[in-house]
mmCIF file with all atom_site columns, C-alpha atoms in Angstrom:
data_model
loop_
_atom_site.group_PDB
_atom_site.id
_atom_site.type_symbol
_atom_site.label_atom_id
_atom_site.label_alt_id
_atom_site.label_comp_id
_atom_site.label_asym_id
_atom_site.label_entity_id
_atom_site.label_seq_id
_atom_site.pdbx_PDB_ins_code
_atom_site.Cartn_x
_atom_site.Cartn_y
_atom_site.Cartn_z
_atom_site.occupancy
_atom_site.B_iso_or_equiv
_atom_site.pdbx_formal_charge
_atom_site.auth_seq_id
_atom_site.auth_comp_id
_atom_site.auth_asym_id
_atom_site.auth_atom_id
_atom_site.pdbx_PDB_model_num
ATOM 1   C CA . UNK A 1 1   ? 13.790 20.309  -10.119 1.00 91.00 ? 1   UNK A CA 1
ATOM 2   C CA . UNK A 1 2   ? 12.027 17.612  -12.159 1.00 95.00 ? 2   UNK A CA 1
ATOM 3   C CA . UNK A 1 3   ? 12.913 13.993  -11.384 1.00 97.00 ? 3   UNK A CA 1
ATOM 4   C CA . UNK A 1 4   ? 11.866 10.566  -12.581 1.00 98.00 ? 4   UNK A CA 1
ATOM 5   C CA . UNK A 1 5   ? 10.735 8.463   -9.608  1.00 98.00 ? 5   UNK A CA 1
ATOM 6   C CA . UNK A 1 6   ? 9.900  4.759   -9.403  1.00 98.00 ? 6   UNK A CA 1
ATOM 7   C CA . UNK A 1 7   ? 9.792  1.881   -6.929  1.00 98.00 ? 7   UNK A CA 1
ATOM 8   C CA . UNK A 1 8   ? 11.279 -1.604  -7.251  1.00 97.00 ? 8   UNK A CA 1
ATOM 9   C CA . UNK A 1 9   ? 10.172 -4.771  -5.466  1.00 96.00 ? 9   UNK A CA 1
ATOM 10  C CA . UNK A 1 10  ? 11.866 -8.172  -5.419  1.00 94.00 ? 10  UNK A CA 1
ATOM 11  C CA . UNK A 1 11  ? 11.226 -11.203 -3.155  1.00 93.00 ? 11  UNK A CA 1
ATOM 12  C CA . UNK A 1 12  ? 14.986 -11.744 -2.879  1.00 91.00 ? 12  UNK A CA 1
ATOM 13  C CA . UNK A 1 13  ? 18.007 -9.801  -4.077  1.00 92.00 ? 13  UNK A CA 1
ATOM 14  C CA . UNK A 1 14  ? 21.778 -10.064 -3.943  1.00 91.00 ? 14  UNK A CA 1
ATOM 15  C CA . UNK A 1 15  ? 23.982 -7.170  -5.046  1.00 92.00 ? 15  UNK A CA 1
ATOM 16  C CA . UNK A 1 16  ? 27.335 -8.896  -5.272  1.00 88.00 ? 16  UNK A CA 1
ATOM 17  C CA . UNK A 1 17  ? 30.407 -7.044  -4.074  1.00 87.00 ? 17  UNK A CA 1
ATOM 18  C CA . UNK A 1 18  ? 32.850 -7.706  -6.947  1.00 79.00 ? 18  UNK A CA 1
ATOM 19  C CA . UNK A 1 19  ? 35.972 -7.595  -4.778  1.00 70.00 ? 19  UNK A CA 1
ATOM 20  C CA . UNK A 1 20  ? 34.789 -10.062 -2.118  1.00 67.00 ? 20  UNK A CA 1
ATOM 21  C CA . UNK A 1 21  ? 37.857 -11.942 -0.907  1.00 58.00 ? 21  UNK A CA 1
ATOM 22  C CA . UNK A 1 22  ? 36.027 -15.106 0.153   1.00 62.00 ? 22  UNK A CA 1
ATOM 23  C CA . UNK A 1 23  ? 32.630 -16.310 -0.973  1.00 67.00 ? 23  UNK A CA 1
ATOM 24  C CA . UNK A 1 24  ? 29.932 -13.814 -1.931  1.00 81.00 ? 24  UNK A CA 1
ATOM 25  C CA . UNK A 1 25  ? 29.061 -10.600 -0.097  1.00 87.00 ? 25  UNK A CA 1
ATOM 26  C CA . UNK A 1 26  ? 26.217 -8.214  -0.895  1.00 92.00 ? 26  UNK A CA 1
ATOM 27  C CA . UNK A 1 27  ? 25.786 -4.459  -0.845  1.00 94.00 ? 27  UNK A CA 1
ATOM 28  C CA . UNK A 1 28  ? 22.774 -3.359  1.237   1.00 96.00 ? 28  UNK A CA 1
ATOM 29  C CA . UNK A 1 29  ? 21.464 -1.441  -1.799  1.00 97.00 ? 29  UNK A CA 1
ATOM 30  C CA . UNK A 1 30  ? 21.875 -1.862  -5.563  1.00 96.00 ? 30  UNK A CA 1
ATOM 31  C CA . UNK A 1 31  ? 24.923 -0.018  -6.916  1.00 95.00 ? 31  UNK A CA 1
ATOM 32  C CA . UNK A 1 32  ? 24.306 2.578   -9.647  1.00 95.00 ? 32  UNK A CA 1
ATOM 33  C CA . UNK A 1 33  ? 25.470 0.107   -12.331 1.00 93.00 ? 33  UNK A CA 1
ATOM 34  C CA . UNK A 1 34  ? 22.559 -2.215  -11.446 1.00 94.00 ? 34  UNK A CA 1
ATOM 35  C CA . UNK A 1 35  ? 19.970 0.573   -11.795 1.00 96.00 ? 35  UNK A CA 1
ATOM 36  C CA . UNK A 1 36  ? 21.599 1.877   -14.990 1.00 94.00 ? 36  UNK A CA 1
ATOM 37  C CA . UNK A 1 37  ? 21.510 -1.636  -16.444 1.00 93.00 ? 37  UNK A CA 1
ATOM 38  C CA . UNK A 1 38  ? 17.834 -1.970  -15.522 1.00 95.00 ? 38  UNK A CA 1
ATOM 39  C CA . UNK A 1 39  ? 16.960 1.357   -17.194 1.00 96.00 ? 39  UNK A CA 1
ATOM 40  C CA . UNK A 1 40  ? 18.671 0.511   -20.463 1.00 95.00 ? 40  UNK A CA 1
ATOM 41  C CA . UNK A 1 41  ? 17.333 -3.049  -20.462 1.00 94.00 ? 41  UNK A CA 1
ATOM 42  C CA . UNK A 1 42  ? 13.821 -1.610  -20.103 1.00 96.00 ? 42  UNK A CA 1
ATOM 43  C CA . UNK A 1 43  ? 14.540 0.802   -22.964 1.00 95.00 ? 43  UNK A CA 1
ATOM 44  C CA . UNK A 1 44  ? 15.893 -2.024  -25.122 1.00 94.00 ? 44  UNK A CA 1
ATOM 45  C CA . UNK A 1 45  ? 19.034 -0.161  -26.100 1.00 92.00 ? 45  UNK A CA 1
ATOM 46  C CA . UNK A 1 46  ? 22.603 0.498   -25.071 1.00 88.00 ? 46  UNK A CA 1
ATOM 47  C CA . UNK A 1 47  ? 24.057 3.527   -23.359 1.00 86.00 ? 47  UNK A CA 1
ATOM 48  C CA . UNK A 1 48  ? 24.886 6.339   -25.822 1.00 85.00 ? 48  UNK A CA 1
ATOM 49  C CA . UNK A 1 49  ? 26.857 8.645   -23.559 1.00 83.00 ? 49  UNK A CA 1
ATOM 50  C CA . UNK A 1 50  ? 23.917 10.218  -21.693 1.00 90.00 ? 50  UNK A CA 1
ATOM 51  C CA . UNK A 1 51  ? 24.787 11.741  -18.317 1.00 89.00 ? 51  UNK A CA 1
ATOM 52  C CA . UNK A 1 52  ? 22.458 11.725  -15.319 1.00 94.00 ? 52  UNK A CA 1
ATOM 53  C CA . UNK A 1 53  ? 22.353 11.317  -11.536 1.00 96.00 ? 53  UNK A CA 1
ATOM 54  C CA . UNK A 1 54  ? 20.652 8.693   -9.373  1.00 97.00 ? 54  UNK A CA 1
ATOM 55  C CA . UNK A 1 55  ? 19.255 8.633   -5.856  1.00 98.00 ? 55  UNK A CA 1
ATOM 56  C CA . UNK A 1 56  ? 19.134 5.081   -4.464  1.00 98.00 ? 56  UNK A CA 1
ATOM 57  C CA . UNK A 1 57  ? 17.232 4.218   -1.278  1.00 98.00 ? 57  UNK A CA 1
ATOM 58  C CA . UNK A 1 58  ? 15.689 1.000   -0.049  1.00 97.00 ? 58  UNK A CA 1
ATOM 59  C CA . UNK A 1 59  ? 14.762 -1.412  2.691   1.00 96.00 ? 59  UNK A CA 1
ATOM 60  C CA . UNK A 1 60  ? 14.357 -5.143  3.285   1.00 96.00 ? 60  UNK A CA 1
ATOM 61  C CA . UNK A 1 61  ? 12.726 -7.315  5.934   1.00 95.00 ? 61  UNK A CA 1
ATOM 62  C CA . UNK A 1 62  ? 15.704 -9.522  6.724   1.00 95.00 ? 62  UNK A CA 1
ATOM 63  C CA . UNK A 1 63  ? 18.829 -11.136 5.339   1.00 93.00 ? 63  UNK A CA 1
ATOM 64  C CA . UNK A 1 64  ? 19.316 -14.896 5.100   1.00 92.00 ? 64  UNK A CA 1
ATOM 65  C CA . UNK A 1 65  ? 21.947 -17.282 3.765   1.00 86.00 ? 65  UNK A CA 1
ATOM 66  C CA . UNK A 1 66  ? 21.221 -19.414 0.725   1.00 84.00 ? 66  UNK A CA 1
ATOM 67  C CA . UNK A 1 67  ? 23.433 -21.964 -1.009  1.00 77.00 ? 67  UNK A CA 1
ATOM 68  C CA . UNK A 1 68  ? 24.197 -22.470 -4.672  1.00 73.00 ? 68  UNK A CA 1
ATOM 69  C CA . UNK A 1 69  ? 26.090 -25.318 -6.334  1.00 69.00 ? 69  UNK A CA 1
ATOM 70  C CA . UNK A 1 70  ? 29.326 -24.313 -8.009  1.00 67.00 ? 70  UNK A CA 1
ATOM 71  C CA . UNK A 1 71  ? 32.153 -26.288 -9.588  1.00 67.00 ? 71  UNK A CA 1
ATOM 72  C CA . UNK A 1 72  ? 35.743 -25.790 -8.484  1.00 68.00 ? 72  UNK A CA 1
ATOM 73  C CA . UNK A 1 73  ? 38.626 -26.698 -10.735 1.00 64.00 ? 73  UNK A CA 1
ATOM 74  C CA . UNK A 1 74  ? 41.219 -28.935 -9.096  1.00 67.00 ? 74  UNK A CA 1
ATOM 75  C CA . UNK A 1 75  ? 44.475 -28.077 -10.856 1.00 70.00 ? 75  UNK A CA 1
ATOM 76  C CA . UNK A 1 76  ? 46.313 -31.042 -9.380  1.00 70.00 ? 76  UNK A CA 1
ATOM 77  C CA . UNK A 1 77  ? 43.824 -33.676 -10.565 1.00 68.00 ? 77  UNK A CA 1
ATOM 78  C CA . UNK A 1 78  ? 42.655 -31.571 -13.530 1.00 71.00 ? 78  UNK A CA 1
ATOM 79  C CA . UNK A 1 79  ? 39.001 -32.113 -12.788 1.00 71.00 ? 79  UNK A CA 1
ATOM 80  C CA . UNK A 1 80  ? 35.927 -30.200 -11.654 1.00 75.00 ? 80  UNK A CA 1
ATOM 81  C CA . UNK A 1 81  ? 34.445 -30.975 -8.250  1.00 69.00 ? 81  UNK A CA 1
ATOM 82  C CA . UNK A 1 82  ? 31.122 -29.714 -6.772  1.00 72.00 ? 82  UNK A CA 1
ATOM 83  C CA . UNK A 1 83  ? 31.367 -26.900 -4.249  1.00 71.00 ? 83  UNK A CA 1
ATOM 84  C CA . UNK A 1 84  ? 28.489 -25.433 -2.182  1.00 77.00 ? 84  UNK A CA 1
ATOM 85  C CA . UNK A 1 85  ? 28.749 -21.648 -2.012  1.00 78.00 ? 85  UNK A CA 1
ATOM 86  C CA . UNK A 1 86  ? 26.963 -19.464 0.543   1.00 82.00 ? 86  UNK A CA 1
ATOM 87  C CA . UNK A 1 87  ? 24.998 -16.526 -0.885  1.00 85.00 ? 87  UNK A CA 1
ATOM 88  C CA . UNK A 1 88  ? 23.430 -13.731 1.212   1.00 90.00 ? 88  UNK A CA 1
ATOM 89  C CA . UNK A 1 89  ? 19.882 -12.786 0.176   1.00 91.00 ? 89  UNK A CA 1
ATOM 90  C CA . UNK A 1 90  ? 17.957 -9.616  1.029   1.00 94.00 ? 90  UNK A CA 1
ATOM 91  C CA . UNK A 1 91  ? 14.392 -10.784 1.691   1.00 94.00 ? 91  UNK A CA 1
ATOM 92  C CA . UNK A 1 92  ? 11.430 -8.728  0.419   1.00 95.00 ? 92  UNK A CA 1
ATOM 93  C CA . UNK A 1 93  ? 13.621 -5.992  -0.961  1.00 96.00 ? 93  UNK A CA 1
ATOM 94  C CA . UNK A 1 94  ? 12.113 -2.597  -1.869  1.00 97.00 ? 94  UNK A CA 1
ATOM 95  C CA . UNK A 1 95  ? 13.863 0.397   -3.422  1.00 97.00 ? 95  UNK A CA 1
ATOM 96  C CA . UNK A 1 96  ? 12.892 3.966   -4.276  1.00 98.00 ? 96  UNK A CA 1
ATOM 97  C CA . UNK A 1 97  ? 14.853 5.458   -7.168  1.00 98.00 ? 97  UNK A CA 1
ATOM 98  C CA . UNK A 1 98  ? 15.060 9.053   -8.402  1.00 98.00 ? 98  UNK A CA 1
ATOM 99  C CA . UNK A 1 99  ? 16.719 10.046  -11.685 1.00 98.00 ? 99  UNK A CA 1
ATOM 100 C CA . UNK A 1 100 ? 17.851 13.571  -12.539 1.00 97.00 ? 100 UNK A CA 1
ATOM 101 C CA . UNK A 1 101 ? 18.984 14.597  -16.023 1.00 94.00 ? 101 UNK A CA 1
ATOM 102 C CA . UNK A 1 102 ? 19.592 17.914  -17.776 1.00 86.00 ? 102 UNK A CA 1
ATOM 103 C CA . UNK A 1 103 ? 18.057 16.404  -20.907 1.00 86.00 ? 103 UNK A CA 1
ATOM 104 C CA . UNK A 1 104 ? 14.387 16.110  -19.894 1.00 82.00 ? 104 UNK A CA 1
ATOM 105 C CA . UNK A 1 105 ? 13.671 13.951  -22.933 1.00 92.00 ? 105 UNK A CA 1
ATOM 106 C CA . UNK A 1 106 ? 15.808 11.244  -21.324 1.00 95.00 ? 106 UNK A CA 1
ATOM 107 C CA . UNK A 1 107 ? 13.542 11.167  -18.257 1.00 96.00 ? 107 UNK A CA 1
ATOM 108 C CA . UNK A 1 108 ? 10.512 10.771  -20.531 1.00 96.00 ? 108 UNK A CA 1
ATOM 109 C CA . UNK A 1 109 ? 12.226 7.959   -22.457 1.00 96.00 ? 109 UNK A CA 1
ATOM 110 C CA . UNK A 1 110 ? 13.016 6.089   -19.226 1.00 97.00 ? 110 UNK A CA 1
ATOM 111 C CA . UNK A 1 111 ? 9.475  6.692   -17.928 1.00 97.00 ? 111 UNK A CA 1
ATOM 112 C CA . UNK A 1 112 ? 7.899  5.136   -21.036 1.00 97.00 ? 112 UNK A CA 1
ATOM 113 C CA . UNK A 1 113 ? 10.419 2.277   -20.991 1.00 97.00 ? 113 UNK A CA 1
ATOM 114 C CA . UNK A 1 114 ? 9.681  1.378   -17.353 1.00 97.00 ? 114 UNK A CA 1
ATOM 115 C CA . UNK A 1 115 ? 5.935  1.446   -17.984 1.00 96.00 ? 115 UNK A CA 1
ATOM 116 C CA . UNK A 1 116 ? 6.333  -0.897  -20.960 1.00 95.00 ? 116 UNK A CA 1
ATOM 117 C CA . UNK A 1 117 ? 9.772  -2.577  -20.765 1.00 95.00 ? 117 UNK A CA 1
ATOM 118 C CA . UNK A 1 118 ? 11.276 -4.361  -23.754 1.00 90.00 ? 118 UNK A CA 1
ATOM 119 C CA . UNK A 1 119 ? 11.677 -7.566  -21.696 1.00 90.00 ? 119 UNK A CA 1
ATOM 120 C CA . UNK A 1 120 ? 11.269 -8.949  -18.188 1.00 90.00 ? 120 UNK A CA 1
ATOM 121 C CA . UNK A 1 121 ? 13.368 -7.040  -15.695 1.00 93.00 ? 121 UNK A CA 1
ATOM 122 C CA . UNK A 1 122 ? 15.503 -8.615  -12.985 1.00 90.00 ? 122 UNK A CA 1
ATOM 123 C CA . UNK A 1 123 ? 17.310 -7.174  -9.995  1.00 83.00 ? 123 UNK A CA 1
ATOM 124 C CA . UNK A 1 124 ? 20.237 -8.491  -8.010  1.00 68.00 ? 124 UNK A CA 1
ATOM 125 C CA . UNK A 1 125 ? 21.381 -11.791 -9.454  1.00 63.00 ? 125 UNK A CA 1
ATOM 126 C CA . UNK A 1 126 ? 18.850 -12.270 -12.220 1.00 65.00 ? 126 UNK A CA 1
ATOM 127 C CA . UNK A 1 127 ? 16.914 -15.069 -10.509 1.00 73.00 ? 127 UNK A CA 1
ATOM 128 C CA . UNK A 1 128 ? 13.822 -13.147 -9.417  1.00 80.00 ? 128 UNK A CA 1
ATOM 129 C CA . UNK A 1 129 ? 11.752 -10.831 -11.664 1.00 87.00 ? 129 UNK A CA 1
ATOM 130 C CA . UNK A 1 130 ? 11.456 -7.311  -10.307 1.00 94.00 ? 130 UNK A CA 1
ATOM 131 C CA . UNK A 1 131 ? 8.166  -5.437  -10.003 1.00 95.00 ? 131 UNK A CA 1
ATOM 132 C CA . UNK A 1 132 ? 8.307  -1.781  -11.073 1.00 97.00 ? 132 UNK A CA 1
ATOM 133 C CA . UNK A 1 133 ? 5.624  0.503   -9.601  1.00 96.00 ? 133 UNK A CA 1
ATOM 134 C CA . UNK A 1 134 ? 4.803  4.173   -9.178  1.00 97.00 ? 134 UNK A CA 1
ATOM 135 C CA . UNK A 1 135 ? 6.644  5.383   -12.266 1.00 98.00 ? 135 UNK A CA 1
ATOM 136 C CA . UNK A 1 136 ? 6.149  9.144   -12.475 1.00 97.00 ? 136 UNK A CA 1
ATOM 137 C CA . UNK A 1 137 ? 7.725  12.542  -12.986 1.00 97.00 ? 137 UNK A CA 1
ATOM 138 C CA . UNK A 1 138 ? 7.904  14.432  -9.697  1.00 97.00 ? 138 UNK A CA 1
ATOM 139 C CA . UNK A 1 139 ? 9.189  17.798  -8.524  1.00 97.00 ? 139 UNK A CA 1
ATOM 140 C CA . UNK A 1 140 ? 11.682 18.287  -5.710  1.00 97.00 ? 140 UNK A CA 1
ATOM 141 C CA . UNK A 1 141 ? 13.114 21.278  -3.874  1.00 96.00 ? 141 UNK A CA 1
ATOM 142 C CA . UNK A 1 142 ? 15.674 21.940  -1.152  1.00 94.00 ? 142 UNK A CA 1
ATOM 143 C CA . UNK A 1 143 ? 14.264 22.477  2.333   1.00 93.00 ? 143 UNK A CA 1
ATOM 144 C CA . UNK A 1 144 ? 15.878 23.138  5.675   1.00 90.00 ? 144 UNK A CA 1
ATOM 145 C CA . UNK A 1 145 ? 15.178 20.363  8.199   1.00 84.00 ? 145 UNK A CA 1
ATOM 146 C CA . UNK A 1 146 ? 16.075 21.077  11.803  1.00 78.00 ? 146 UNK A CA 1
ATOM 147 C CA . UNK A 1 147 ? 15.490 17.479  12.881  1.00 81.00 ? 147 UNK A CA 1
ATOM 148 C CA . UNK A 1 148 ? 14.281 14.382  11.059  1.00 84.00 ? 148 UNK A CA 1
ATOM 149 C CA . UNK A 1 149 ? 14.900 10.688  10.419  1.00 89.00 ? 149 UNK A CA 1
ATOM 150 C CA . UNK A 1 150 ? 15.685 8.666   7.309   1.00 91.00 ? 150 UNK A CA 1
ATOM 151 C CA . UNK A 1 151 ? 12.671 6.652   6.136   1.00 93.00 ? 151 UNK A CA 1
ATOM 152 C CA . UNK A 1 152 ? 14.877 4.158   4.275   1.00 95.00 ? 152 UNK A CA 1
ATOM 153 C CA . UNK A 1 153 ? 18.481 3.084   3.974   1.00 96.00 ? 153 UNK A CA 1
ATOM 154 C CA . UNK A 1 154 ? 20.268 5.334   1.483   1.00 97.00 ? 154 UNK A CA 1
ATOM 155 C CA . UNK A 1 155 ? 23.442 5.832   -0.494  1.00 97.00 ? 155 UNK A CA 1
ATOM 156 C CA . UNK A 1 156 ? 24.425 9.496   -0.047  1.00 95.00 ? 156 UNK A CA 1
ATOM 157 C CA . UNK A 1 157 ? 27.165 11.514  -1.771  1.00 93.00 ? 157 UNK A CA 1
ATOM 158 C CA . UNK A 1 158 ? 30.171 12.829  0.112   1.00 88.00 ? 158 UNK A CA 1
ATOM 159 C CA . UNK A 1 159 ? 28.829 16.389  0.025   1.00 85.00 ? 159 UNK A CA 1
ATOM 160 C CA . UNK A 1 160 ? 25.760 15.277  2.068   1.00 85.00 ? 160 UNK A CA 1
ATOM 161 C CA . UNK A 1 161 ? 27.386 13.003  4.639   1.00 78.00 ? 161 UNK A CA 1
ATOM 162 C CA . UNK A 1 162 ? 27.907 15.842  7.129   1.00 77.00 ? 162 UNK A CA 1
ATOM 163 C CA . UNK A 1 163 ? 24.147 16.166  7.771   1.00 80.00 ? 163 UNK A CA 1
ATOM 164 C CA . UNK A 1 164 ? 23.940 12.479  8.735   1.00 80.00 ? 164 UNK A CA 1
ATOM 165 C CA . UNK A 1 165 ? 25.544 10.436  11.476  1.00 73.00 ? 165 UNK A CA 1
ATOM 166 C CA . UNK A 1 166 ? 27.222 7.020   11.489  1.00 80.00 ? 166 UNK A CA 1
ATOM 167 C CA . UNK A 1 167 ? 27.641 6.603   7.735   1.00 88.00 ? 167 UNK A CA 1
ATOM 168 C CA . UNK A 1 168 ? 29.668 3.786   6.147   1.00 92.00 ? 168 UNK A CA 1
ATOM 169 C CA . UNK A 1 169 ? 31.788 4.372   3.054   1.00 93.00 ? 169 UNK A CA 1
ATOM 170 C CA . UNK A 1 170 ? 31.397 2.120   0.010   1.00 93.00 ? 170 UNK A CA 1
ATOM 171 C CA . UNK A 1 171 ? 33.018 2.166   -3.403  1.00 92.00 ? 171 UNK A CA 1
ATOM 172 C CA . UNK A 1 172 ? 30.387 1.243   -5.994  1.00 94.00 ? 172 UNK A CA 1
ATOM 173 C CA . UNK A 1 173 ? 30.316 0.738   -9.754  1.00 92.00 ? 173 UNK A CA 1
ATOM 174 C CA . UNK A 1 174 ? 28.519 3.077   -12.157 1.00 91.00 ? 174 UNK A CA 1
ATOM 175 C CA . UNK A 1 175 ? 28.812 2.561   -15.935 1.00 87.00 ? 175 UNK A CA 1
ATOM 176 C CA . UNK A 1 176 ? 30.138 -0.855  -16.974 1.00 84.00 ? 176 UNK A CA 1
ATOM 177 C CA . UNK A 1 177 ? 31.232 -1.840  -20.461 1.00 82.00 ? 177 UNK A CA 1
ATOM 178 C CA . UNK A 1 178 ? 33.266 -4.389  -22.412 1.00 82.00 ? 178 UNK A CA 1
ATOM 179 C CA . UNK A 1 179 ? 36.812 -3.469  -23.357 1.00 86.00 ? 179 UNK A CA 1
ATOM 180 C CA . UNK A 1 180 ? 39.027 -6.040  -25.094 1.00 86.00 ? 180 UNK A CA 1
ATOM 181 C CA . UNK A 1 181 ? 36.679 -8.783  -23.955 1.00 83.00 ? 181 UNK A CA 1
ATOM 182 C CA . UNK A 1 182 ? 36.791 -7.744  -20.288 1.00 84.00 ? 182 UNK A CA 1
ATOM 183 C CA . UNK A 1 183 ? 34.130 -6.064  -18.171 1.00 82.00 ? 183 UNK A CA 1
ATOM 184 C CA . UNK A 1 184 ? 35.346 -2.613  -17.083 1.00 87.00 ? 184 UNK A CA 1
ATOM 185 C CA . UNK A 1 185 ? 33.456 -0.311  -14.707 1.00 87.00 ? 185 UNK A CA 1
ATOM 186 C CA . UNK A 1 186 ? 33.719 3.269   -13.498 1.00 90.00 ? 186 UNK A CA 1
ATOM 187 C CA . UNK A 1 187 ? 33.664 3.682   -9.699  1.00 92.00 ? 187 UNK A CA 1
ATOM 188 C CA . UNK A 1 188 ? 32.551 6.351   -7.225  1.00 93.00 ? 188 UNK A CA 1
ATOM 189 C CA . UNK A 1 189 ? 32.647 6.699   -3.447  1.00 93.00 ? 189 UNK A CA 1
ATOM 190 C CA . UNK A 1 190 ? 29.290 6.804   -1.639  1.00 95.00 ? 190 UNK A CA 1
ATOM 191 C CA . UNK A 1 191 ? 28.221 6.742   1.995   1.00 95.00 ? 191 UNK A CA 1
ATOM 192 C CA . UNK A 1 192 ? 25.610 4.339   3.329   1.00 96.00 ? 192 UNK A CA 1
ATOM 193 C CA . UNK A 1 193 ? 23.187 5.702   5.937   1.00 94.00 ? 193 UNK A CA 1
ATOM 194 C CA . UNK A 1 194 ? 20.751 3.389   7.713   1.00 93.00 ? 194 UNK A CA 1
ATOM 195 C CA . UNK A 1 195 ? 17.026 3.836   8.165   1.00 94.00 ? 195 UNK A CA 1
ATOM 196 C CA . UNK A 1 196 ? 16.255 5.900   11.278  1.00 92.00 ? 196 UNK A CA 1
ATOM 197 C CA . UNK A 1 197 ? 19.437 7.974   11.079  1.00 89.00 ? 197 UNK A CA 1
ATOM 198 C CA . UNK A 1 198 ? 19.085 11.579  12.245  1.00 88.00 ? 198 UNK A CA 1
ATOM 199 C CA . UNK A 1 199 ? 18.977 14.282  9.564   1.00 88.00 ? 199 UNK A CA 1
ATOM 200 C CA . UNK A 1 200 ? 19.630 17.978  10.052  1.00 83.00 ? 200 UNK A CA 1
ATOM 201 C CA . UNK A 1 201 ? 20.298 20.586  7.387   1.00 86.00 ? 201 UNK A CA 1
ATOM 202 C CA . UNK A 1 202 ? 19.350 21.409  3.813   1.00 89.00 ? 202 UNK A CA 1
ATOM 203 C CA . UNK A 1 203 ? 17.804 18.359  2.125   1.00 92.00 ? 203 UNK A CA 1
ATOM 204 C CA . UNK A 1 204 ? 16.225 17.772  -1.286  1.00 95.00 ? 204 UNK A CA 1
ATOM 205 C CA . UNK A 1 205 ? 12.584 16.693  -0.779  1.00 95.00 ? 205 UNK A CA 1
ATOM 206 C CA . UNK A 1 206 ? 10.108 15.495  -3.424  1.00 96.00 ? 206 UNK A CA 1
ATOM 207 C CA . UNK A 1 207 ? 6.334  16.019  -3.623  1.00 96.00 ? 207 UNK A CA 1
ATOM 208 C CA . UNK A 1 208 ? 5.652  12.897  -1.548  1.00 95.00 ? 208 UNK A CA 1
ATOM 209 C CA . UNK A 1 209 ? 7.994  14.132  1.201   1.00 93.00 ? 209 UNK A CA 1
ATOM 210 C CA . UNK A 1 210 ? 10.640 11.544  0.342   1.00 95.00 ? 210 UNK A CA 1
ATOM 211 C CA . UNK A 1 211 ? 14.266 12.635  0.648   1.00 94.00 ? 211 UNK A CA 1
ATOM 212 C CA . UNK A 1 212 ? 16.404 12.599  -2.502  1.00 96.00 ? 212 UNK A CA 1
ATOM 213 C CA . UNK A 1 213 ? 20.162 11.905  -2.343  1.00 96.00 ? 213 UNK A CA 1
ATOM 214 C CA . UNK A 1 214 ? 21.501 12.478  -5.841  1.00 96.00 ? 214 UNK A CA 1
ATOM 215 C CA . UNK A 1 215 ? 24.898 10.880  -6.277  1.00 94.00 ? 215 UNK A CA 1
ATOM 216 C CA . UNK A 1 216 ? 27.643 12.424  -8.382  1.00 82.00 ? 216 UNK A CA 1
ATOM 217 C CA . UNK A 1 217 ? 26.766 12.737  -12.070 1.00 73.00 ? 217 UNK A CA 1
ATOM 218 C CA . UNK A 1 218 ? 27.258 9.532   -14.053 1.00 71.00 ? 218 UNK A CA 1
#
């Protein structure tokens, strides 16, 4: 299996949970919609119906709380008042991304786009430029692992959760678009496994011995 592989680095990142009930919460990893947006921003074009799968893994040194200044509308007095809002930040965030597509030309297009993006790329909030490294085409194959550990935190599909322990379910966005002036997204269920989790079973492994957890086709 041929895959596009690349690494992302950002000094700080926030992947906002859209349905946070109070304040801002962050996913521990970028949702597929964030990576898809980055790919098409690099390519300088919009999505044209291509279908592909992503593997999203990553790590960060720590999480800290930052504050931003917002304005809250007071309906009674009909005025805006300043409001400090707490924002969680993932410090020194790193991600490893794999892309699988039946149309191999799409992988080549994304590879060239990431090597020479149409504009500066940002990740998680748009405040910090993201560094893209190690862009390459790699091969991967399924191997049986009797016992191993996750090198990085990972989003895994439902079909793979049984070979991991202590996973947490998330519902994350994939393709987002504008319909009647509103932002509409497609959603999938994924399972979050933390670095160091035990692995046992048949796992997709690339040439650099990194695991690959392809999510459902998007």
